[in-house]
mmCIF file of C-alpha atoms in Angstrom:
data_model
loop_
_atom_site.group_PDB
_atom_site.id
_atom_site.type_symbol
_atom_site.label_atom_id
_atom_site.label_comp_id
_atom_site.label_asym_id
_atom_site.label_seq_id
_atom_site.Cartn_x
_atom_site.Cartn_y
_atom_site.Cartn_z
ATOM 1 C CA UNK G 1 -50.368 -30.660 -18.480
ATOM 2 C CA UNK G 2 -51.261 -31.923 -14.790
ATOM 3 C CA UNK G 3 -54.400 -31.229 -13.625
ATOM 4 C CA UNK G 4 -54.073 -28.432 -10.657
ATOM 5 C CA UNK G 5 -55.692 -29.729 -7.145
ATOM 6 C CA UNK G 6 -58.426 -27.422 -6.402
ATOM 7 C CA UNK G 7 -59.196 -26.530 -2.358
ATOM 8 C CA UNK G 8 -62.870 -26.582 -1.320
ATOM 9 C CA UNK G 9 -64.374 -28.843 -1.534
ATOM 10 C CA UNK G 10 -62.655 -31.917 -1.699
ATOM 11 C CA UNK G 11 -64.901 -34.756 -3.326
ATOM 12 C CA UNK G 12 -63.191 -38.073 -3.288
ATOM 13 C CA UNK G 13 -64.292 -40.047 -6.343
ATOM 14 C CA UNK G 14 -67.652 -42.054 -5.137
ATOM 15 C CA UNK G 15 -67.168 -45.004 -3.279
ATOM 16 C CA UNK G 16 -63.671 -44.585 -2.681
ATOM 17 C CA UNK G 17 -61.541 -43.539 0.441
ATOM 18 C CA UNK G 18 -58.595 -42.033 -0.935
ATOM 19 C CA UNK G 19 -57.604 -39.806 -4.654
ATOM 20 C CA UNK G 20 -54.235 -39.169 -5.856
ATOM 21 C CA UNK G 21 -53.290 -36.085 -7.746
ATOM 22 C CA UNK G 22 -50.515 -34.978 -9.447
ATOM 23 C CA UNK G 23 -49.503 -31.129 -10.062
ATOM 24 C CA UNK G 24 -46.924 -29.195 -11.969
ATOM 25 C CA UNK G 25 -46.184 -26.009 -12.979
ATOM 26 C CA UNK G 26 -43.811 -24.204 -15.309
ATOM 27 C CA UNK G 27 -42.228 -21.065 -14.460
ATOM 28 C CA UNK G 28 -43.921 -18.090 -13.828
ATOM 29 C CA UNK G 29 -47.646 -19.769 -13.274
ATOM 30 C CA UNK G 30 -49.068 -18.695 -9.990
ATOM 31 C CA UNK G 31 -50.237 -21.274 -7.909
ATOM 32 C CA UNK G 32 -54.321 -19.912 -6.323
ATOM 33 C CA UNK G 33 -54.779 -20.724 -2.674
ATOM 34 C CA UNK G 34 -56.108 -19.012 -0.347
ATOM 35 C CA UNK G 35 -56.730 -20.689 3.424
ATOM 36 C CA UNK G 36 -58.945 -23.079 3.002
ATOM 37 C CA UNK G 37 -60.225 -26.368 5.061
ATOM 38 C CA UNK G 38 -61.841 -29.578 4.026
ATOM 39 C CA UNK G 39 -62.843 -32.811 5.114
ATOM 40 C CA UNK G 40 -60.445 -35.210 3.599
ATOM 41 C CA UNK G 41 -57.054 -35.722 5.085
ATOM 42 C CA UNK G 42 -54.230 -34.777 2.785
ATOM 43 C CA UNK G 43 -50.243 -35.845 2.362
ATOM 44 C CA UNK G 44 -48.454 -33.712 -0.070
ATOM 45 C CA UNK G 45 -44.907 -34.565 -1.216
ATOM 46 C CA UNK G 46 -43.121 -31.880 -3.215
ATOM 47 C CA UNK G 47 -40.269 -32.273 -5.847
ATOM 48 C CA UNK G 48 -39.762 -28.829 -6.756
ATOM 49 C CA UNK G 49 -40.941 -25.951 -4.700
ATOM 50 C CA UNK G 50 -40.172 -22.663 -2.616
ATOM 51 C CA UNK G 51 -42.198 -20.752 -0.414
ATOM 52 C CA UNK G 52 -44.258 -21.654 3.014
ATOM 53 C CA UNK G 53 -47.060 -23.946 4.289
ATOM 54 C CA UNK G 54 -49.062 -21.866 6.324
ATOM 55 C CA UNK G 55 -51.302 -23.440 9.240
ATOM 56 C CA UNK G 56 -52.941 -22.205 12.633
ATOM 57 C CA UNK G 57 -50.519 -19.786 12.160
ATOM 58 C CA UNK G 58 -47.117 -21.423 11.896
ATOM 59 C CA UNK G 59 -44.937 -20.900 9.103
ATOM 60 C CA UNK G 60 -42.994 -23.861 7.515
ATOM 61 C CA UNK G 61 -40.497 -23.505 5.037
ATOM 62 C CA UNK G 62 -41.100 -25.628 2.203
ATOM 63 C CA UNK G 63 -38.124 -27.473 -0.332
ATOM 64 C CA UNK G 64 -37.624 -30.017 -2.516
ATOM 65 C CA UNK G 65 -38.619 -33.458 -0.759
ATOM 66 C CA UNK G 66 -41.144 -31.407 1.718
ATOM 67 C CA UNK G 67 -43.565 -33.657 2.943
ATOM 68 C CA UNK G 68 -46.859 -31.772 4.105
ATOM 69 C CA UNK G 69 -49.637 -33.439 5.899
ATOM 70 C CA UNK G 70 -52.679 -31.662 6.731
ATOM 71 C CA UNK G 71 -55.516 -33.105 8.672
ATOM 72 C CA UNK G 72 -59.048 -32.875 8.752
ATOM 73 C CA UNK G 73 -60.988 -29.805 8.903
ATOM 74 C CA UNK G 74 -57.938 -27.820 9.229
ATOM 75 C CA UNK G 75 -57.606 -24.272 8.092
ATOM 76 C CA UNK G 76 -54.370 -23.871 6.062
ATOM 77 C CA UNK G 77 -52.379 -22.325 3.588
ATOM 78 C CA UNK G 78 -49.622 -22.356 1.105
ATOM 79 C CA UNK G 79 -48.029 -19.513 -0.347
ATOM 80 C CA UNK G 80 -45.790 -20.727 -3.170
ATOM 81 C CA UNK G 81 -43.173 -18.761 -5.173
ATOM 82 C CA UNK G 82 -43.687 -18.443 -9.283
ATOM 83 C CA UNK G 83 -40.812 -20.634 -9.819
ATOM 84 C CA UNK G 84 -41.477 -24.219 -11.617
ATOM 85 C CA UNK G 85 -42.836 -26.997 -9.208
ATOM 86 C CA UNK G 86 -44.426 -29.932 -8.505
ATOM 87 C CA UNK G 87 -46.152 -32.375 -6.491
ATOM 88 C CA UNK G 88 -48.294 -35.850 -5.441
ATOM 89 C CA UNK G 89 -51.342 -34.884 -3.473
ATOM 90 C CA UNK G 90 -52.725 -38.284 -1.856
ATOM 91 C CA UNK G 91 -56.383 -37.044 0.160
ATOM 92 C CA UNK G 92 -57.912 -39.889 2.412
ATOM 93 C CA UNK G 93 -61.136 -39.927 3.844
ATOM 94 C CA UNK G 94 -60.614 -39.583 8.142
ATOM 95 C CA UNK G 95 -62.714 -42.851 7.944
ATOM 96 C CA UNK G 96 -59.571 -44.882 6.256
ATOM 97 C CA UNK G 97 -58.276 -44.690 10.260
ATOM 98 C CA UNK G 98 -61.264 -47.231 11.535
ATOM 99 C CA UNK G 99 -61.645 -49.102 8.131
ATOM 100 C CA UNK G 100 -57.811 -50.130 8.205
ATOM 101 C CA UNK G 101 -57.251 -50.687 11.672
ATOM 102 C CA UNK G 102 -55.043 -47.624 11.943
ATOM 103 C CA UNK G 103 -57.143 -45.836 14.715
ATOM 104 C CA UNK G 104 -52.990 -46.209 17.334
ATOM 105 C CA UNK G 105 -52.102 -43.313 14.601
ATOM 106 C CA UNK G 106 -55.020 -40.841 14.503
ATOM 107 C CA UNK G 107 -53.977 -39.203 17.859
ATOM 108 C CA UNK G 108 -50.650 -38.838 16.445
ATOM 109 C CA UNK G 109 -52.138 -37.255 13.223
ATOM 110 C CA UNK G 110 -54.204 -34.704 14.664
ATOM 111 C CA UNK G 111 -51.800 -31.439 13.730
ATOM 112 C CA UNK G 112 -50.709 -30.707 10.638
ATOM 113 C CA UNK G 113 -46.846 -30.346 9.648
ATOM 114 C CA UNK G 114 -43.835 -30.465 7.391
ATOM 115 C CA UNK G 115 -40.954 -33.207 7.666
ATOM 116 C CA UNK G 116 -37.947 -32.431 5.425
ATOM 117 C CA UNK G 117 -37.041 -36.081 3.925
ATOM 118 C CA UNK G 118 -33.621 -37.483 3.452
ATOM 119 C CA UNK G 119 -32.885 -39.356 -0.088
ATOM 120 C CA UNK G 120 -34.000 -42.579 1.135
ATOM 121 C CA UNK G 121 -37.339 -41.728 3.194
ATOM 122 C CA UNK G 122 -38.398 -39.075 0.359
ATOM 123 C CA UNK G 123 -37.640 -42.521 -2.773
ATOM 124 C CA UNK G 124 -40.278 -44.637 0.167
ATOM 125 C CA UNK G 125 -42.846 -41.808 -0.190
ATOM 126 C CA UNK G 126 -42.411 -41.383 -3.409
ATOM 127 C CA UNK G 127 -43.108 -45.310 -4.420
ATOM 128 C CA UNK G 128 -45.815 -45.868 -2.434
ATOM 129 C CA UNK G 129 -47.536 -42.926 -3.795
ATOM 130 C CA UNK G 130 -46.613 -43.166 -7.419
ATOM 131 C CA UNK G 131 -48.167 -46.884 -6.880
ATOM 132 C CA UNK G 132 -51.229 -45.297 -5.784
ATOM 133 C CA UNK G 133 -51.461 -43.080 -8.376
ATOM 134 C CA UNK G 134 -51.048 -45.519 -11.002
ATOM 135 C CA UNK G 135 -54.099 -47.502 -8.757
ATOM 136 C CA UNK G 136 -56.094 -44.748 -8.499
ATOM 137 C CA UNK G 137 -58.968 -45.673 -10.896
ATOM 138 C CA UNK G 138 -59.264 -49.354 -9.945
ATOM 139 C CA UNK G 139 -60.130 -51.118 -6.755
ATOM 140 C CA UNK G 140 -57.582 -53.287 -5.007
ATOM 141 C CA UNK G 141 -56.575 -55.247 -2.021
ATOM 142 C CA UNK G 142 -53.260 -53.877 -2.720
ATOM 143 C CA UNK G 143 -54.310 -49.890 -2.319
ATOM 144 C CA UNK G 144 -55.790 -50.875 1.026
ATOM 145 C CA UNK G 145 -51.942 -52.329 1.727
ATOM 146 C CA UNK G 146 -50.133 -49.178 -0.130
ATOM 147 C CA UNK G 147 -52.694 -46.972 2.609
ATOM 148 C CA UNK G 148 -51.448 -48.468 5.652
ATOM 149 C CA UNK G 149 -47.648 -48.449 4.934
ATOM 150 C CA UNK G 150 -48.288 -44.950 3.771
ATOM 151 C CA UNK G 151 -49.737 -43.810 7.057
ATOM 152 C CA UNK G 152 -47.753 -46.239 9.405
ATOM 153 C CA UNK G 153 -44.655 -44.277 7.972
ATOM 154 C CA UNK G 154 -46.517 -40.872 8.187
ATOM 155 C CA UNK G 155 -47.586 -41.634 11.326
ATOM 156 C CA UNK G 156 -43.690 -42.391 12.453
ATOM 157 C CA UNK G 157 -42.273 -39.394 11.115
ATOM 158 C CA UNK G 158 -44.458 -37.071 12.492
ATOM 159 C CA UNK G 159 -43.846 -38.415 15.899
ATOM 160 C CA UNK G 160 -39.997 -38.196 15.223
ATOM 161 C CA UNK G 161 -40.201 -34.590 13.904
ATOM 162 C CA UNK G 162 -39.717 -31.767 15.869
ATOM 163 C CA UNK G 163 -41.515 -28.971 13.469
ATOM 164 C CA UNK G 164 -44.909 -30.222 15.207
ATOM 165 C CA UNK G 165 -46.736 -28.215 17.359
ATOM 166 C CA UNK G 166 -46.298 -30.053 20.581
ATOM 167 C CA UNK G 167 -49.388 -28.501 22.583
ATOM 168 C CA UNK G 168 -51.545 -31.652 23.396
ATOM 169 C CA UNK G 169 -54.967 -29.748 23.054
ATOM 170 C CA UNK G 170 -56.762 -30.899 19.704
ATOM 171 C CA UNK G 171 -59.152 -27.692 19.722
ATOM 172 C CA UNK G 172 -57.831 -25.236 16.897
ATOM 173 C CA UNK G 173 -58.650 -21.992 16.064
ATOM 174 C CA UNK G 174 -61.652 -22.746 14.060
ATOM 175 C CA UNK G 175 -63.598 -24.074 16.619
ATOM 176 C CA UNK G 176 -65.609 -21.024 16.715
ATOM 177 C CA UNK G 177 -66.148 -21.065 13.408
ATOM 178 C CA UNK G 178 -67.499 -24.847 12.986
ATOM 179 C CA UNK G 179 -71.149 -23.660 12.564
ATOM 180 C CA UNK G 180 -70.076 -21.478 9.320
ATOM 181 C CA UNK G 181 -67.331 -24.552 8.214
ATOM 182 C CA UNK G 182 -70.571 -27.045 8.348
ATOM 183 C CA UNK G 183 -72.892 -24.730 6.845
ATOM 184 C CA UNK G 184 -70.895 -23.974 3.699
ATOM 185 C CA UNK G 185 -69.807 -27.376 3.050
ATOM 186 C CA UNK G 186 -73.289 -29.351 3.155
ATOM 187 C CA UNK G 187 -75.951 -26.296 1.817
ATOM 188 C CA UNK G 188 -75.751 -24.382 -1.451
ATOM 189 C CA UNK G 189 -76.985 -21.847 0.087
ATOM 190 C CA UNK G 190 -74.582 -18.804 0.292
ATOM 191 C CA UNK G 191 -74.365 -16.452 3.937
ATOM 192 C CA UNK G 192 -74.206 -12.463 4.389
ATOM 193 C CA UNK G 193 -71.531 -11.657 7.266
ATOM 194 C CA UNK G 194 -75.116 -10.911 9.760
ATOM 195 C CA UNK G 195 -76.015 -14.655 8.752
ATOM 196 C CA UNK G 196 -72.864 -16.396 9.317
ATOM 197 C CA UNK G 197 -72.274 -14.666 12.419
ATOM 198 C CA UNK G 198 -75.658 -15.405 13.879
ATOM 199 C CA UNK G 199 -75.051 -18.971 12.872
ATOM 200 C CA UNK G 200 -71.700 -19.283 15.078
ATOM 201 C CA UNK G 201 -73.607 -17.041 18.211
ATOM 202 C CA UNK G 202 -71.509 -13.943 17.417
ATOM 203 C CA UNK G 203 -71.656 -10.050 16.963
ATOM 204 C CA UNK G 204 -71.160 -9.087 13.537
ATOM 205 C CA UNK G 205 -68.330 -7.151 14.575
ATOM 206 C CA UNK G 206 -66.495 -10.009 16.426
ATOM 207 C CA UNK G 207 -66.921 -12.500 14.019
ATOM 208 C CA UNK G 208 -65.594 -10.341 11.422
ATOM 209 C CA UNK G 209 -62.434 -9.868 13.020
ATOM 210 C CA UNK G 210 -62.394 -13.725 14.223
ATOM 211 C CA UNK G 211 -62.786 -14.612 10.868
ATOM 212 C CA UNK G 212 -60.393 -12.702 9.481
ATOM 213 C CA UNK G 213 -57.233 -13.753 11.961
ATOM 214 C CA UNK G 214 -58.916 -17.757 11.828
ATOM 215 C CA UNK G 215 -58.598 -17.255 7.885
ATOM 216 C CA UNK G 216 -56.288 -14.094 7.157
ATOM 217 C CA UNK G 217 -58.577 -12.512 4.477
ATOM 218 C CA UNK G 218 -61.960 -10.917 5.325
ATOM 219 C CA UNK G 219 -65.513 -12.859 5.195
ATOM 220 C CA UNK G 220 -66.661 -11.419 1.667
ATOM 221 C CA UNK G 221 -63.082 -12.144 0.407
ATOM 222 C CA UNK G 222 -63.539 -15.573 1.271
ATOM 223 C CA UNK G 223 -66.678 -15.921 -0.019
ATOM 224 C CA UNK G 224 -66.037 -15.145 -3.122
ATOM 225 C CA UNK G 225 -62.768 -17.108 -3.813
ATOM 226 C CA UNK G 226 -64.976 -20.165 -1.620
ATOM 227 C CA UNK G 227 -67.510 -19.715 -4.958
ATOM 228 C CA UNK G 228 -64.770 -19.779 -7.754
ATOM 229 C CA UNK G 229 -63.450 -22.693 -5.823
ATOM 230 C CA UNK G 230 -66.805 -24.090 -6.496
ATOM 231 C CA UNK G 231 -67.167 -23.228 -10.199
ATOM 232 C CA UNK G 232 -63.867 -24.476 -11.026
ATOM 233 C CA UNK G 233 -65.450 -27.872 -9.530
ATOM 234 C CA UNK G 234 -68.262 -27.756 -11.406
ATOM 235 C CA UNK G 235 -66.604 -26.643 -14.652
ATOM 236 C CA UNK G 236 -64.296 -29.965 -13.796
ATOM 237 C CA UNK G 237 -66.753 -32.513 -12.958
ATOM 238 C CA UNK G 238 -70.218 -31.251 -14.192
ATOM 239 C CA UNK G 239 -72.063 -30.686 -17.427
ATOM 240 C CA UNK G 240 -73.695 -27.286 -15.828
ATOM 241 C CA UNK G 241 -74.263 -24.832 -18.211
ATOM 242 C CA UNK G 242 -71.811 -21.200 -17.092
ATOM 243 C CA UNK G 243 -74.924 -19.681 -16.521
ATOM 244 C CA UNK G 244 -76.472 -22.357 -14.219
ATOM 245 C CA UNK G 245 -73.205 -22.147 -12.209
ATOM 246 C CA UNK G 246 -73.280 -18.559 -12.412
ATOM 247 C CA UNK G 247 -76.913 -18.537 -10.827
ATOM 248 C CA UNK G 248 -76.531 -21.788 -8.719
ATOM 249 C CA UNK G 249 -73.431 -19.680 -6.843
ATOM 250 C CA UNK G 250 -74.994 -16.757 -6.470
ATOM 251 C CA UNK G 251 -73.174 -14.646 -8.474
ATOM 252 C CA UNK G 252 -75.706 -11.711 -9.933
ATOM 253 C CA UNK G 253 -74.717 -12.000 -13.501
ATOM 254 C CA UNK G 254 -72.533 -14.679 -16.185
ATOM 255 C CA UNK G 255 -70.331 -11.319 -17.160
ATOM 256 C CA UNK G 256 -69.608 -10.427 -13.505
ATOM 257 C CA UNK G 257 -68.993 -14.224 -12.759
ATOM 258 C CA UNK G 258 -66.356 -14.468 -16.057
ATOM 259 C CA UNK G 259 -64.529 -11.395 -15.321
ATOM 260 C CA UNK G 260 -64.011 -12.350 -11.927
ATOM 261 C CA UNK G 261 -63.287 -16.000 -12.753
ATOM 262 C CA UNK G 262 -60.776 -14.803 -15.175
ATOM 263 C CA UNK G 263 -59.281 -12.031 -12.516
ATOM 264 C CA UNK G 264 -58.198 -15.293 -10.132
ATOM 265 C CA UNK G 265 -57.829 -18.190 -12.746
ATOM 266 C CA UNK G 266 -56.519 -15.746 -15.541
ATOM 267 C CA UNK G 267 -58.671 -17.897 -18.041
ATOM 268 C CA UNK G 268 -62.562 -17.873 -18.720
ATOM 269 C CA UNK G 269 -64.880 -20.457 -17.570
ATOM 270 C CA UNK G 270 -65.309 -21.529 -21.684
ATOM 271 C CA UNK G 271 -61.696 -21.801 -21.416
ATOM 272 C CA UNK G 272 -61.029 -23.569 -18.312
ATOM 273 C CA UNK G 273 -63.178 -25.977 -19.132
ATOM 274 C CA UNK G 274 -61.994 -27.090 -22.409
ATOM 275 C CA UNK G 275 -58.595 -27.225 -21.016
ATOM 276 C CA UNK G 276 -60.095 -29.595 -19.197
ATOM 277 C CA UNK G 277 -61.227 -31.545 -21.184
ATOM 278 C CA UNK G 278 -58.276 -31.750 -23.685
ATOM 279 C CA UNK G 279 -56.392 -32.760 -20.872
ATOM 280 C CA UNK G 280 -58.313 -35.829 -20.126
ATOM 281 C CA UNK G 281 -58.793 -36.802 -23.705
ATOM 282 C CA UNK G 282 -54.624 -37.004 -23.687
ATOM 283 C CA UNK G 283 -54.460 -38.555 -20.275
#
């Protein structure tokens, strides 16, 4: 069983610039997303899927040999269909630009979008990111190479494809919200709605309907999935007791944390976590 990407955060593996994830599911498992933003950059090609990308409030189609790139602190979406599918998820640090001399392409790779790939672009993709993958633990020369072909060709097919945005303006509709976006991703501490909007220099009342058309579910909606976002991260990459994460996200109390980590994961923290854990012992 592949390990699902989680949303927010994103923590690249320390000291490197780019991770590479695979994903599948069978029929009838839901895929959880809800919109979401993070720092890394992210290219995501599909091999089986139906259903929509949704970002800054466009709607792409997605099918097989969809190729989704999403960049930096961009507020997206994707709202799958329960049939079987699957995926490579390659996130790169914004950094990887400067570091490999790719900084001609950033412009270019300021909006997000989808590119439907013929046979031979979508078997390119394909081996430069199954070479990654099969990289992704060790440091190389040659994953600095595989990066800039990857981009370079990214970078070219964006330009060609007319399902970008072509407004030239690089401000998006989260601008507003960068105070809150900055806040939640570098402090553990957690934000009422009066807090978060005095952070961003709003009313209450305005920045709960700005929030809710910048990220199409309410602030304490998005808080909460945000924090089971969080514990699923922990429970991943952490030896933190349940209750420490239940405490640590500010949930009042373990049994209200399970039931509602169960409600969106279907599965119990215990549960999740030895999953987990089986799965890497196979891998």
């Amino acid at each position: 069983m592949s390990l699902k990407p989680y949303s927010e955060p994103i923590l690249l593996p320390a000291g490197k610039s780019f991770n590479v994830i695979h994903a599948a599911y069978q029929e009838g498992q839901l895929h959880q997303c809800f919109h979401h933003f993070h720092e890394v950059c992210e290219l995501i090609l599909f091999y089986q899927v139906e259903g929509e990308f949704i970002c800054e409030n466009n709607h792409y189609a997605l099918s097989a040999k969809s190729l989704v790139y999403v960049p930096s602190m961009m507020v997206h979406h994707f709202d799958l269909t329960q049939g079987e599918k699957s995926w490579h998820i390659v996130q790169f640090s914004p950094m990887v630009f400067s570091l490999l001399g790719l900084t001609e392409h950033e412009s270019v790779l300021l909006k997000a979008g989808v590119i439907s790939l013929s046979n031979n672009q979508f078997t390119k993709f394909q081996t430069i990111i199954n070479w990654l993958h099969e990289n992704n633990s060790i440091e190389s020369k040659l994953n600095d190479d595989l990066l800039k072909v990857m981009i370079r060709q990214l970078s070219l097919k964006m330009h060609e494809s007319n399902r970008l945005n072509t407004k030239s303006q690089q401000i998006n509709s989260t601008d507003k919200m960068l105070p809150f976006i900055e806040f939640i991703r570098h402090e553990k501490t957690f934000l009422n709605l009066e807090q978060a909007a005095a952070l961003c220099k709003l009313s209450p009342s305005y920045f709960s309907r700005y929030f809710k058309k910048t990220f199409h579910q309410n602030f304490s909606q998005y808080m909460l999935t945000y924090r089971l976002h969080l514990a699923s991260h922990y429970l991943r990459n952490s030896n933190k007791s349940i209750t420490t994460i239940c405490y640590e996200l500010n949930f009042a109390h373990p049994s209200y944390f399970i039931a509602k980590f169960k409600k969106y994961y279907g599965i119990t923290p215990r549960k999740f976590r030895l999953r987990i854990n089986i799965t890497k012992v196979l891998k």
